[in-house]
């Protein structure tokens, strides 16, 4: 029942955003648990069933690093799970190679895709792994092809090595 309600909420939000021509900028109902800092095991399991899955680019509210109470609606690449949370990397259409940031952020060129209506080239941020509540995902944007996902996963794994027990 909860999955059905969550899917209905996402559908209503997506229709509202489409009707107004802009995404919802509302703060999510749940408190942000903080960024994921542990080891990662990226997995590729896209399934366009209405639920967010690893390998998919989805739209959700992303909290600012400096103030988790504020944020922005943006696309993220789902790369795995941490208990009930989705693990995701945020995307940006800003060219971070041309305008580097002094904060030590690490970005990987991703290219263009259906997640951006204007088909602008995107980059994915590797140094910040977000934890997203599945019910806070507003809509699915696209499935990232396996080759690009594997490139992201390799760069991400190099940055966040696995620590097996």
Short mmCIF file of N, CA and C in Angstrom, two decimals:
data_model
loop_
_atom_site.label_atom_id
_atom_site.label_comp_id
_atom_site.label_asym_id
_atom_site.label_seq_id
_atom_site.Cartn_x
_atom_site.Cartn_y
_atom_site.Cartn_z
N UNK A 1 0.82 -1.19 0.00
CA UNK A 1 0.00 0.00 0.00
C UNK A 1 0.87 1.26 0.00
N UNK A 2 1.96 1.27 0.81
CA UNK A 2 2.83 2.44 0.87
C UNK A 2 3.47 2.74 -0.48
N UNK A 3 3.84 1.70 -1.24
CA UNK A 3 4.43 1.91 -2.56
C UNK A 3 3.42 2.54 -3.50
N UNK A 4 2.16 2.11 -3.39
CA UNK A 4 1.12 2.66 -4.23
C UNK A 4 0.90 4.14 -3.91
N UNK A 5 0.86 4.48 -2.64
CA UNK A 5 0.69 5.87 -2.23
C UNK A 5 1.89 6.70 -2.68
N UNK A 6 3.10 6.18 -2.50
CA UNK A 6 4.30 6.92 -2.93
C UNK A 6 4.28 7.14 -4.43
N UNK A 7 3.89 6.14 -5.20
CA UNK A 7 3.82 6.28 -6.65
C UNK A 7 2.78 7.33 -7.04
N UNK A 8 1.65 7.34 -6.35
CA UNK A 8 0.60 8.32 -6.61
C UNK A 8 1.09 9.73 -6.31
N UNK A 9 1.79 9.91 -5.19
CA UNK A 9 2.34 11.21 -4.83
C UNK A 9 3.33 11.68 -5.88
N UNK A 10 4.22 10.80 -6.34
CA UNK A 10 5.19 11.16 -7.37
C UNK A 10 4.48 11.56 -8.66
N UNK A 11 3.42 10.83 -9.01
CA UNK A 11 2.68 11.14 -10.23
C UNK A 11 2.02 12.51 -10.13
N UNK A 12 1.41 12.80 -9.00
CA UNK A 12 0.77 14.10 -8.81
C UNK A 12 1.81 15.21 -8.88
N UNK A 13 2.96 15.02 -8.23
CA UNK A 13 4.02 16.03 -8.28
C UNK A 13 4.52 16.24 -9.70
N UNK A 14 4.69 15.16 -10.44
CA UNK A 14 5.17 15.28 -11.81
C UNK A 14 4.16 16.02 -12.68
N UNK A 15 2.87 15.69 -12.52
CA UNK A 15 1.84 16.38 -13.29
C UNK A 15 1.76 17.86 -12.91
N UNK A 16 1.90 18.17 -11.64
CA UNK A 16 1.88 19.56 -11.19
C UNK A 16 3.07 20.31 -11.78
N UNK A 17 4.24 19.69 -11.78
CA UNK A 17 5.44 20.32 -12.35
C UNK A 17 5.27 20.54 -13.85
N UNK A 18 4.70 19.55 -14.54
CA UNK A 18 4.49 19.68 -15.98
C UNK A 18 3.49 20.79 -16.29
N UNK A 19 2.46 20.91 -15.46
CA UNK A 19 1.42 21.92 -15.69
C UNK A 19 1.96 23.33 -15.48
N UNK A 20 2.85 23.50 -14.51
CA UNK A 20 3.38 24.84 -14.21
C UNK A 20 4.63 25.14 -15.00
N UNK A 21 5.24 24.11 -15.62
CA UNK A 21 6.46 24.32 -16.38
C UNK A 21 7.70 24.42 -15.51
N UNK A 22 7.57 24.16 -14.22
CA UNK A 22 8.74 24.20 -13.34
C UNK A 22 8.60 23.11 -12.29
N UNK A 23 9.73 22.57 -11.83
CA UNK A 23 9.68 21.50 -10.84
C UNK A 23 9.28 22.03 -9.47
N UNK A 24 8.76 21.14 -8.67
CA UNK A 24 8.44 21.47 -7.28
C UNK A 24 9.74 21.74 -6.52
N UNK A 25 9.78 22.79 -5.76
CA UNK A 25 10.96 23.12 -4.99
C UNK A 25 10.74 22.90 -3.50
N UNK A 26 9.66 22.21 -3.18
CA UNK A 26 9.32 22.00 -1.78
C UNK A 26 10.32 21.11 -1.08
N UNK A 27 10.43 21.33 0.19
CA UNK A 27 11.30 20.52 1.03
C UNK A 27 10.65 19.17 1.26
N UNK A 28 11.42 18.09 1.26
CA UNK A 28 10.81 16.78 1.46
C UNK A 28 10.23 16.65 2.87
N UNK A 29 9.29 15.72 2.98
CA UNK A 29 8.63 15.50 4.27
C UNK A 29 9.59 14.92 5.31
N UNK A 30 10.52 14.08 4.89
CA UNK A 30 11.45 13.47 5.83
C UNK A 30 12.71 14.31 5.98
N UNK A 31 13.32 14.23 7.16
CA UNK A 31 14.57 14.96 7.41
C UNK A 31 15.72 14.27 6.67
N UNK A 32 16.65 15.06 6.18
CA UNK A 32 17.78 14.50 5.45
C UNK A 32 18.72 13.79 6.44
N UNK A 33 19.07 12.53 6.16
CA UNK A 33 19.90 11.77 7.10
C UNK A 33 21.39 12.08 7.00
N UNK A 34 21.79 12.90 6.06
CA UNK A 34 23.21 13.19 5.84
C UNK A 34 23.73 12.39 4.67
N UNK A 35 24.83 12.86 4.11
CA UNK A 35 25.44 12.17 2.97
C UNK A 35 26.00 10.82 3.38
N UNK A 36 26.07 9.91 2.44
CA UNK A 36 26.66 8.59 2.66
C UNK A 36 28.18 8.74 2.63
N UNK A 37 28.85 8.16 3.62
CA UNK A 37 30.31 8.27 3.68
C UNK A 37 31.01 6.92 3.70
N UNK A 38 30.26 5.85 3.68
CA UNK A 38 30.85 4.52 3.76
C UNK A 38 31.26 3.97 2.41
N UNK A 39 31.66 2.71 2.40
CA UNK A 39 32.05 2.07 1.14
C UNK A 39 30.83 1.94 0.21
N UNK A 40 31.11 1.85 -1.07
CA UNK A 40 30.04 1.74 -2.07
C UNK A 40 30.18 0.49 -2.90
N UNK A 41 29.05 -0.03 -3.30
CA UNK A 41 28.99 -1.15 -4.24
C UNK A 41 27.98 -0.77 -5.32
N UNK A 42 28.41 0.02 -6.32
CA UNK A 42 27.46 0.42 -7.35
C UNK A 42 26.87 -0.80 -8.07
N UNK A 43 25.57 -0.74 -8.31
CA UNK A 43 24.89 -1.82 -9.04
C UNK A 43 24.07 -1.20 -10.16
N UNK A 44 23.86 -1.97 -11.22
CA UNK A 44 23.10 -1.51 -12.37
C UNK A 44 21.87 -2.40 -12.51
N UNK A 45 20.71 -1.87 -12.11
CA UNK A 45 19.47 -2.65 -12.17
C UNK A 45 18.28 -1.76 -12.56
N UNK A 46 18.37 -1.06 -13.69
CA UNK A 46 17.24 -0.20 -14.06
C UNK A 46 15.99 -1.01 -14.39
N UNK A 47 14.84 -0.46 -14.04
CA UNK A 47 13.56 -1.09 -14.32
C UNK A 47 12.52 0.02 -14.31
N UNK A 48 12.07 0.45 -15.48
CA UNK A 48 11.13 1.57 -15.57
C UNK A 48 9.74 1.13 -15.13
N UNK A 49 9.63 0.87 -13.82
CA UNK A 49 8.39 0.41 -13.23
C UNK A 49 7.71 1.48 -12.38
N UNK A 50 8.23 2.70 -12.43
CA UNK A 50 7.67 3.76 -11.60
C UNK A 50 8.41 3.95 -10.30
N UNK A 51 9.26 3.01 -9.94
CA UNK A 51 10.07 3.11 -8.72
C UNK A 51 11.51 3.40 -9.12
N UNK A 52 12.22 4.20 -8.33
CA UNK A 52 13.62 4.50 -8.66
C UNK A 52 14.52 3.29 -8.43
N UNK A 53 15.38 3.03 -9.40
CA UNK A 53 16.28 1.88 -9.34
C UNK A 53 17.69 2.30 -9.74
N UNK A 54 18.72 1.58 -9.26
CA UNK A 54 20.10 1.88 -9.67
C UNK A 54 20.25 1.78 -11.19
N UNK A 55 20.91 2.80 -11.74
CA UNK A 55 21.08 2.88 -13.19
C UNK A 55 20.13 3.88 -13.82
N UNK A 56 19.19 4.39 -13.02
CA UNK A 56 18.23 5.36 -13.52
C UNK A 56 18.61 6.77 -13.06
N UNK A 57 18.29 7.73 -13.89
CA UNK A 57 18.41 9.13 -13.51
C UNK A 57 17.01 9.59 -13.17
N UNK A 58 16.85 10.07 -11.93
CA UNK A 58 15.55 10.49 -11.42
C UNK A 58 15.65 11.92 -10.91
N UNK A 59 14.52 12.57 -10.75
CA UNK A 59 14.47 13.93 -10.21
C UNK A 59 14.00 13.88 -8.77
N UNK A 60 14.72 14.61 -7.91
CA UNK A 60 14.38 14.68 -6.50
C UNK A 60 14.94 15.96 -5.89
N UNK A 61 14.53 16.22 -4.68
CA UNK A 61 15.05 17.37 -3.94
C UNK A 61 16.43 16.99 -3.39
N UNK A 62 17.43 17.84 -3.65
CA UNK A 62 18.79 17.59 -3.16
C UNK A 62 19.17 18.71 -2.19
N UNK A 63 19.50 18.35 -0.95
CA UNK A 63 19.87 19.38 0.03
C UNK A 63 21.23 19.99 -0.27
N UNK A 64 21.37 21.27 0.03
CA UNK A 64 22.67 21.92 -0.09
C UNK A 64 23.60 21.35 0.97
N UNK A 65 24.89 21.28 0.65
CA UNK A 65 25.87 20.76 1.60
C UNK A 65 25.94 21.59 2.87
N UNK A 66 25.91 22.91 2.70
CA UNK A 66 26.10 23.79 3.83
C UNK A 66 24.86 23.97 4.69
N UNK A 67 23.68 23.57 4.18
CA UNK A 67 22.43 23.72 4.92
C UNK A 67 21.44 22.68 4.42
N UNK A 68 21.34 21.56 5.13
CA UNK A 68 20.47 20.47 4.69
C UNK A 68 18.99 20.85 4.73
N UNK A 69 18.65 21.98 5.35
CA UNK A 69 17.27 22.44 5.38
C UNK A 69 16.86 23.15 4.10
N UNK A 70 17.82 23.46 3.27
CA UNK A 70 17.56 24.11 1.99
C UNK A 70 18.09 23.22 0.87
N UNK A 71 17.57 23.39 -0.32
CA UNK A 71 18.04 22.55 -1.41
C UNK A 71 17.42 22.94 -2.73
N UNK A 72 17.51 22.01 -3.67
CA UNK A 72 17.09 22.29 -5.04
C UNK A 72 16.61 20.99 -5.68
N UNK A 73 15.60 21.09 -6.51
CA UNK A 73 15.12 19.93 -7.27
C UNK A 73 16.06 19.73 -8.44
N UNK A 74 16.60 18.52 -8.58
CA UNK A 74 17.57 18.28 -9.66
C UNK A 74 17.65 16.79 -9.99
N UNK A 75 18.26 16.47 -11.13
CA UNK A 75 18.43 15.06 -11.48
C UNK A 75 19.59 14.44 -10.70
N UNK A 76 19.41 13.16 -10.38
CA UNK A 76 20.46 12.39 -9.70
C UNK A 76 20.54 11.02 -10.36
N UNK A 77 21.72 10.43 -10.34
CA UNK A 77 21.92 9.07 -10.84
C UNK A 77 21.91 8.13 -9.64
N UNK A 78 20.98 7.20 -9.62
CA UNK A 78 20.90 6.22 -8.54
C UNK A 78 21.96 5.15 -8.78
N UNK A 79 22.81 4.91 -7.76
CA UNK A 79 23.91 3.96 -7.92
C UNK A 79 23.83 2.78 -6.95
N UNK A 80 22.88 2.79 -6.02
CA UNK A 80 22.77 1.68 -5.09
C UNK A 80 21.82 2.00 -3.95
N UNK A 81 21.96 1.21 -2.87
CA UNK A 81 21.11 1.37 -1.68
C UNK A 81 21.96 1.36 -0.42
N UNK A 82 21.45 1.97 0.61
CA UNK A 82 22.01 1.93 1.96
C UNK A 82 20.83 1.74 2.89
N UNK A 83 20.48 0.48 3.17
CA UNK A 83 19.27 0.21 3.94
C UNK A 83 18.07 0.72 3.16
N UNK A 84 17.23 1.56 3.79
CA UNK A 84 16.04 2.05 3.11
C UNK A 84 16.32 3.19 2.12
N UNK A 85 17.53 3.71 2.14
CA UNK A 85 17.88 4.87 1.33
C UNK A 85 18.41 4.48 -0.04
N UNK A 86 18.12 5.31 -1.04
CA UNK A 86 18.78 5.22 -2.33
C UNK A 86 20.09 5.97 -2.23
N UNK A 87 21.13 5.47 -2.83
CA UNK A 87 22.39 6.20 -2.94
C UNK A 87 22.44 6.80 -4.32
N UNK A 88 22.72 8.10 -4.38
CA UNK A 88 22.64 8.80 -5.66
C UNK A 88 23.71 9.87 -5.78
N UNK A 89 24.03 10.19 -7.02
CA UNK A 89 25.00 11.24 -7.35
C UNK A 89 24.28 12.33 -8.12
N UNK A 90 24.51 13.57 -7.74
CA UNK A 90 23.80 14.65 -8.42
C UNK A 90 24.43 14.98 -9.76
N UNK A 91 23.57 15.44 -10.67
CA UNK A 91 23.99 15.85 -12.00
C UNK A 91 23.93 17.37 -12.10
N UNK A 92 24.70 17.90 -13.01
CA UNK A 92 24.70 19.33 -13.27
C UNK A 92 24.95 19.56 -14.75
N UNK A 93 24.33 20.60 -15.30
CA UNK A 93 24.61 20.97 -16.69
C UNK A 93 25.72 22.02 -16.76
N UNK A 94 26.19 22.47 -15.60
CA UNK A 94 27.31 23.42 -15.56
C UNK A 94 28.60 22.69 -15.94
N UNK A 95 29.43 23.32 -16.73
CA UNK A 95 30.70 22.73 -17.14
C UNK A 95 31.74 23.01 -16.06
N UNK A 96 32.01 22.02 -15.24
CA UNK A 96 32.94 22.20 -14.12
C UNK A 96 34.40 22.18 -14.57
N UNK A 97 34.67 21.66 -15.78
CA UNK A 97 36.03 21.71 -16.31
C UNK A 97 36.38 23.14 -16.72
N UNK A 98 35.41 23.84 -17.31
CA UNK A 98 35.65 25.20 -17.77
C UNK A 98 35.66 26.20 -16.61
N UNK A 99 34.86 25.89 -15.56
CA UNK A 99 34.79 26.78 -14.39
C UNK A 99 34.98 25.94 -13.13
N UNK A 100 36.22 25.58 -12.83
CA UNK A 100 36.45 24.72 -11.67
C UNK A 100 36.09 25.43 -10.37
N UNK A 101 35.71 24.62 -9.40
CA UNK A 101 35.32 25.11 -8.09
C UNK A 101 36.46 24.89 -7.12
N UNK A 102 36.69 25.83 -6.24
CA UNK A 102 37.81 25.74 -5.30
C UNK A 102 37.55 24.77 -4.15
N UNK A 103 36.34 24.22 -4.06
CA UNK A 103 36.00 23.35 -2.92
C UNK A 103 36.49 21.92 -3.08
N UNK A 104 37.19 21.61 -4.15
CA UNK A 104 37.72 20.26 -4.32
C UNK A 104 36.69 19.26 -4.82
N UNK A 105 35.65 19.74 -5.47
CA UNK A 105 34.64 18.83 -6.00
C UNK A 105 35.22 18.02 -7.16
N UNK A 106 34.70 16.81 -7.33
CA UNK A 106 35.16 15.93 -8.40
C UNK A 106 33.97 15.59 -9.30
N UNK A 107 34.10 15.93 -10.59
CA UNK A 107 33.02 15.74 -11.56
C UNK A 107 33.50 14.89 -12.72
N UNK A 108 32.59 14.13 -13.31
CA UNK A 108 32.86 13.29 -14.48
C UNK A 108 31.87 13.67 -15.58
N UNK A 109 32.39 13.90 -16.78
CA UNK A 109 31.51 14.21 -17.91
C UNK A 109 30.62 13.00 -18.20
N UNK A 110 29.32 13.27 -18.35
CA UNK A 110 28.35 12.21 -18.59
C UNK A 110 27.77 12.27 -20.00
N UNK A 111 27.72 13.46 -20.57
CA UNK A 111 27.14 13.63 -21.90
C UNK A 111 25.68 14.05 -21.81
N UNK A 112 24.96 13.86 -22.91
CA UNK A 112 23.57 14.27 -22.97
C UNK A 112 22.64 13.08 -22.79
N UNK A 113 21.38 13.39 -22.46
CA UNK A 113 20.41 12.32 -22.30
C UNK A 113 19.01 12.86 -22.12
N UNK A 114 18.06 11.95 -22.05
CA UNK A 114 16.65 12.29 -21.95
C UNK A 114 16.28 12.95 -20.63
N UNK A 115 17.14 12.89 -19.63
CA UNK A 115 16.83 13.52 -18.34
C UNK A 115 16.82 15.04 -18.43
N UNK A 116 17.43 15.61 -19.47
CA UNK A 116 17.47 17.06 -19.65
C UNK A 116 16.67 17.41 -20.90
N UNK A 117 15.59 18.15 -20.70
CA UNK A 117 14.69 18.48 -21.81
C UNK A 117 15.40 19.23 -22.93
N UNK A 118 16.44 20.00 -22.58
CA UNK A 118 17.17 20.76 -23.61
C UNK A 118 18.39 20.01 -24.12
N UNK A 119 18.57 18.78 -23.65
CA UNK A 119 19.68 17.91 -24.09
C UNK A 119 21.05 18.55 -23.90
N UNK A 120 21.19 19.27 -22.78
CA UNK A 120 22.49 19.87 -22.47
C UNK A 120 23.44 18.79 -21.96
N UNK A 121 24.73 18.92 -22.22
CA UNK A 121 25.70 17.97 -21.63
C UNK A 121 25.66 18.06 -20.11
N UNK A 122 25.75 16.91 -19.47
CA UNK A 122 25.72 16.85 -18.00
C UNK A 122 27.01 16.30 -17.46
N UNK A 123 27.25 16.62 -16.21
CA UNK A 123 28.35 16.04 -15.45
C UNK A 123 27.77 15.45 -14.18
N UNK A 124 28.42 14.43 -13.65
CA UNK A 124 27.98 13.78 -12.42
C UNK A 124 29.04 14.01 -11.35
N UNK A 125 28.60 14.35 -10.15
CA UNK A 125 29.53 14.64 -9.06
C UNK A 125 29.88 13.36 -8.31
N UNK A 126 31.18 13.09 -8.18
CA UNK A 126 31.65 11.84 -7.58
C UNK A 126 31.99 11.95 -6.10
N UNK A 127 32.25 13.14 -5.60
CA UNK A 127 32.74 13.27 -4.22
C UNK A 127 31.63 13.46 -3.20
N UNK A 128 30.38 13.47 -3.62
CA UNK A 128 29.26 13.60 -2.68
C UNK A 128 28.21 12.55 -3.02
N UNK A 129 28.00 11.59 -2.12
CA UNK A 129 27.02 10.54 -2.33
C UNK A 129 25.81 10.85 -1.44
N UNK A 130 24.69 11.07 -2.09
CA UNK A 130 23.47 11.45 -1.40
C UNK A 130 22.68 10.24 -0.96
N UNK A 131 21.99 10.38 0.17
CA UNK A 131 21.01 9.38 0.58
C UNK A 131 19.63 10.00 0.34
N UNK A 132 18.83 9.31 -0.46
CA UNK A 132 17.53 9.82 -0.87
C UNK A 132 16.45 8.83 -0.44
N UNK A 133 15.39 9.34 0.18
CA UNK A 133 14.24 8.49 0.50
C UNK A 133 13.50 8.18 -0.80
N UNK A 134 13.23 6.92 -1.10
CA UNK A 134 12.58 6.58 -2.37
C UNK A 134 11.27 7.33 -2.61
N UNK A 135 10.52 7.57 -1.54
CA UNK A 135 9.24 8.27 -1.71
C UNK A 135 9.40 9.75 -2.05
N UNK A 136 10.62 10.28 -1.94
CA UNK A 136 10.87 11.68 -2.27
C UNK A 136 11.25 11.88 -3.74
N UNK A 137 11.40 10.79 -4.48
CA UNK A 137 11.71 10.90 -5.91
C UNK A 137 10.47 11.41 -6.63
N UNK A 138 10.64 12.47 -7.38
CA UNK A 138 9.52 13.11 -8.06
C UNK A 138 9.16 12.41 -9.36
N UNK A 139 10.17 12.03 -10.13
CA UNK A 139 9.89 11.32 -11.38
C UNK A 139 11.15 10.65 -11.90
N UNK A 140 10.94 9.62 -12.72
CA UNK A 140 12.05 8.99 -13.41
C UNK A 140 12.37 9.81 -14.65
N UNK A 141 13.66 10.03 -14.89
CA UNK A 141 14.06 10.82 -16.05
C UNK A 141 14.52 9.98 -17.21
N UNK A 142 15.32 8.96 -16.95
CA UNK A 142 15.88 8.14 -18.03
C UNK A 142 16.69 6.99 -17.42
N UNK A 143 16.98 6.02 -18.25
CA UNK A 143 17.92 4.97 -17.87
C UNK A 143 19.25 5.35 -18.49
N UNK A 144 20.31 5.37 -17.68
CA UNK A 144 21.64 5.61 -18.20
C UNK A 144 22.15 4.32 -18.82
N UNK A 145 22.73 4.41 -20.00
CA UNK A 145 23.21 3.19 -20.66
C UNK A 145 24.33 2.55 -19.84
N UNK A 146 24.49 1.26 -20.03
CA UNK A 146 25.41 0.46 -19.22
C UNK A 146 26.85 0.95 -19.31
N UNK A 147 27.31 1.32 -20.50
CA UNK A 147 28.70 1.76 -20.67
C UNK A 147 28.98 3.01 -19.85
N UNK A 148 28.08 3.98 -19.88
CA UNK A 148 28.30 5.20 -19.09
C UNK A 148 28.16 4.92 -17.61
N UNK A 149 27.21 4.05 -17.22
CA UNK A 149 27.09 3.70 -15.81
C UNK A 149 28.37 3.04 -15.32
N UNK A 150 28.92 2.12 -16.11
CA UNK A 150 30.15 1.43 -15.71
C UNK A 150 31.32 2.41 -15.56
N UNK A 151 31.38 3.44 -16.40
CA UNK A 151 32.43 4.45 -16.27
C UNK A 151 32.27 5.23 -14.97
N UNK A 152 31.02 5.58 -14.64
CA UNK A 152 30.75 6.27 -13.38
C UNK A 152 31.09 5.35 -12.21
N UNK A 153 30.67 4.10 -12.28
CA UNK A 153 30.92 3.15 -11.19
C UNK A 153 32.42 2.95 -10.97
N UNK A 154 33.21 2.86 -12.04
CA UNK A 154 34.66 2.69 -11.90
C UNK A 154 35.28 3.92 -11.23
N UNK A 155 34.88 5.11 -11.66
CA UNK A 155 35.42 6.33 -11.05
C UNK A 155 34.98 6.46 -9.60
N UNK A 156 33.75 6.07 -9.33
CA UNK A 156 33.21 6.15 -7.98
C UNK A 156 33.89 5.14 -7.05
N UNK A 157 34.09 3.93 -7.54
CA UNK A 157 34.74 2.89 -6.74
C UNK A 157 36.20 3.26 -6.45
N UNK A 158 36.86 3.89 -7.40
CA UNK A 158 38.24 4.33 -7.17
C UNK A 158 38.28 5.40 -6.08
N UNK A 159 37.25 6.22 -6.03
CA UNK A 159 37.18 7.31 -5.04
C UNK A 159 36.71 6.80 -3.67
N UNK A 160 35.82 5.80 -3.65
CA UNK A 160 35.24 5.25 -2.43
C UNK A 160 35.46 3.74 -2.43
N UNK A 161 36.68 3.26 -2.14
CA UNK A 161 36.95 1.83 -2.25
C UNK A 161 36.11 1.00 -1.28
N UNK A 162 35.77 -0.21 -1.74
CA UNK A 162 35.03 -1.16 -0.89
C UNK A 162 35.92 -1.63 0.22
N UNK A 163 35.33 -1.86 1.36
CA UNK A 163 36.03 -2.47 2.48
C UNK A 163 35.26 -3.69 2.90
N UNK A 164 35.67 -4.83 2.39
CA UNK A 164 34.97 -6.08 2.73
C UNK A 164 35.40 -6.55 4.10
N UNK A 165 34.47 -7.11 4.87
CA UNK A 165 34.82 -7.59 6.23
C UNK A 165 35.76 -8.75 6.21
#
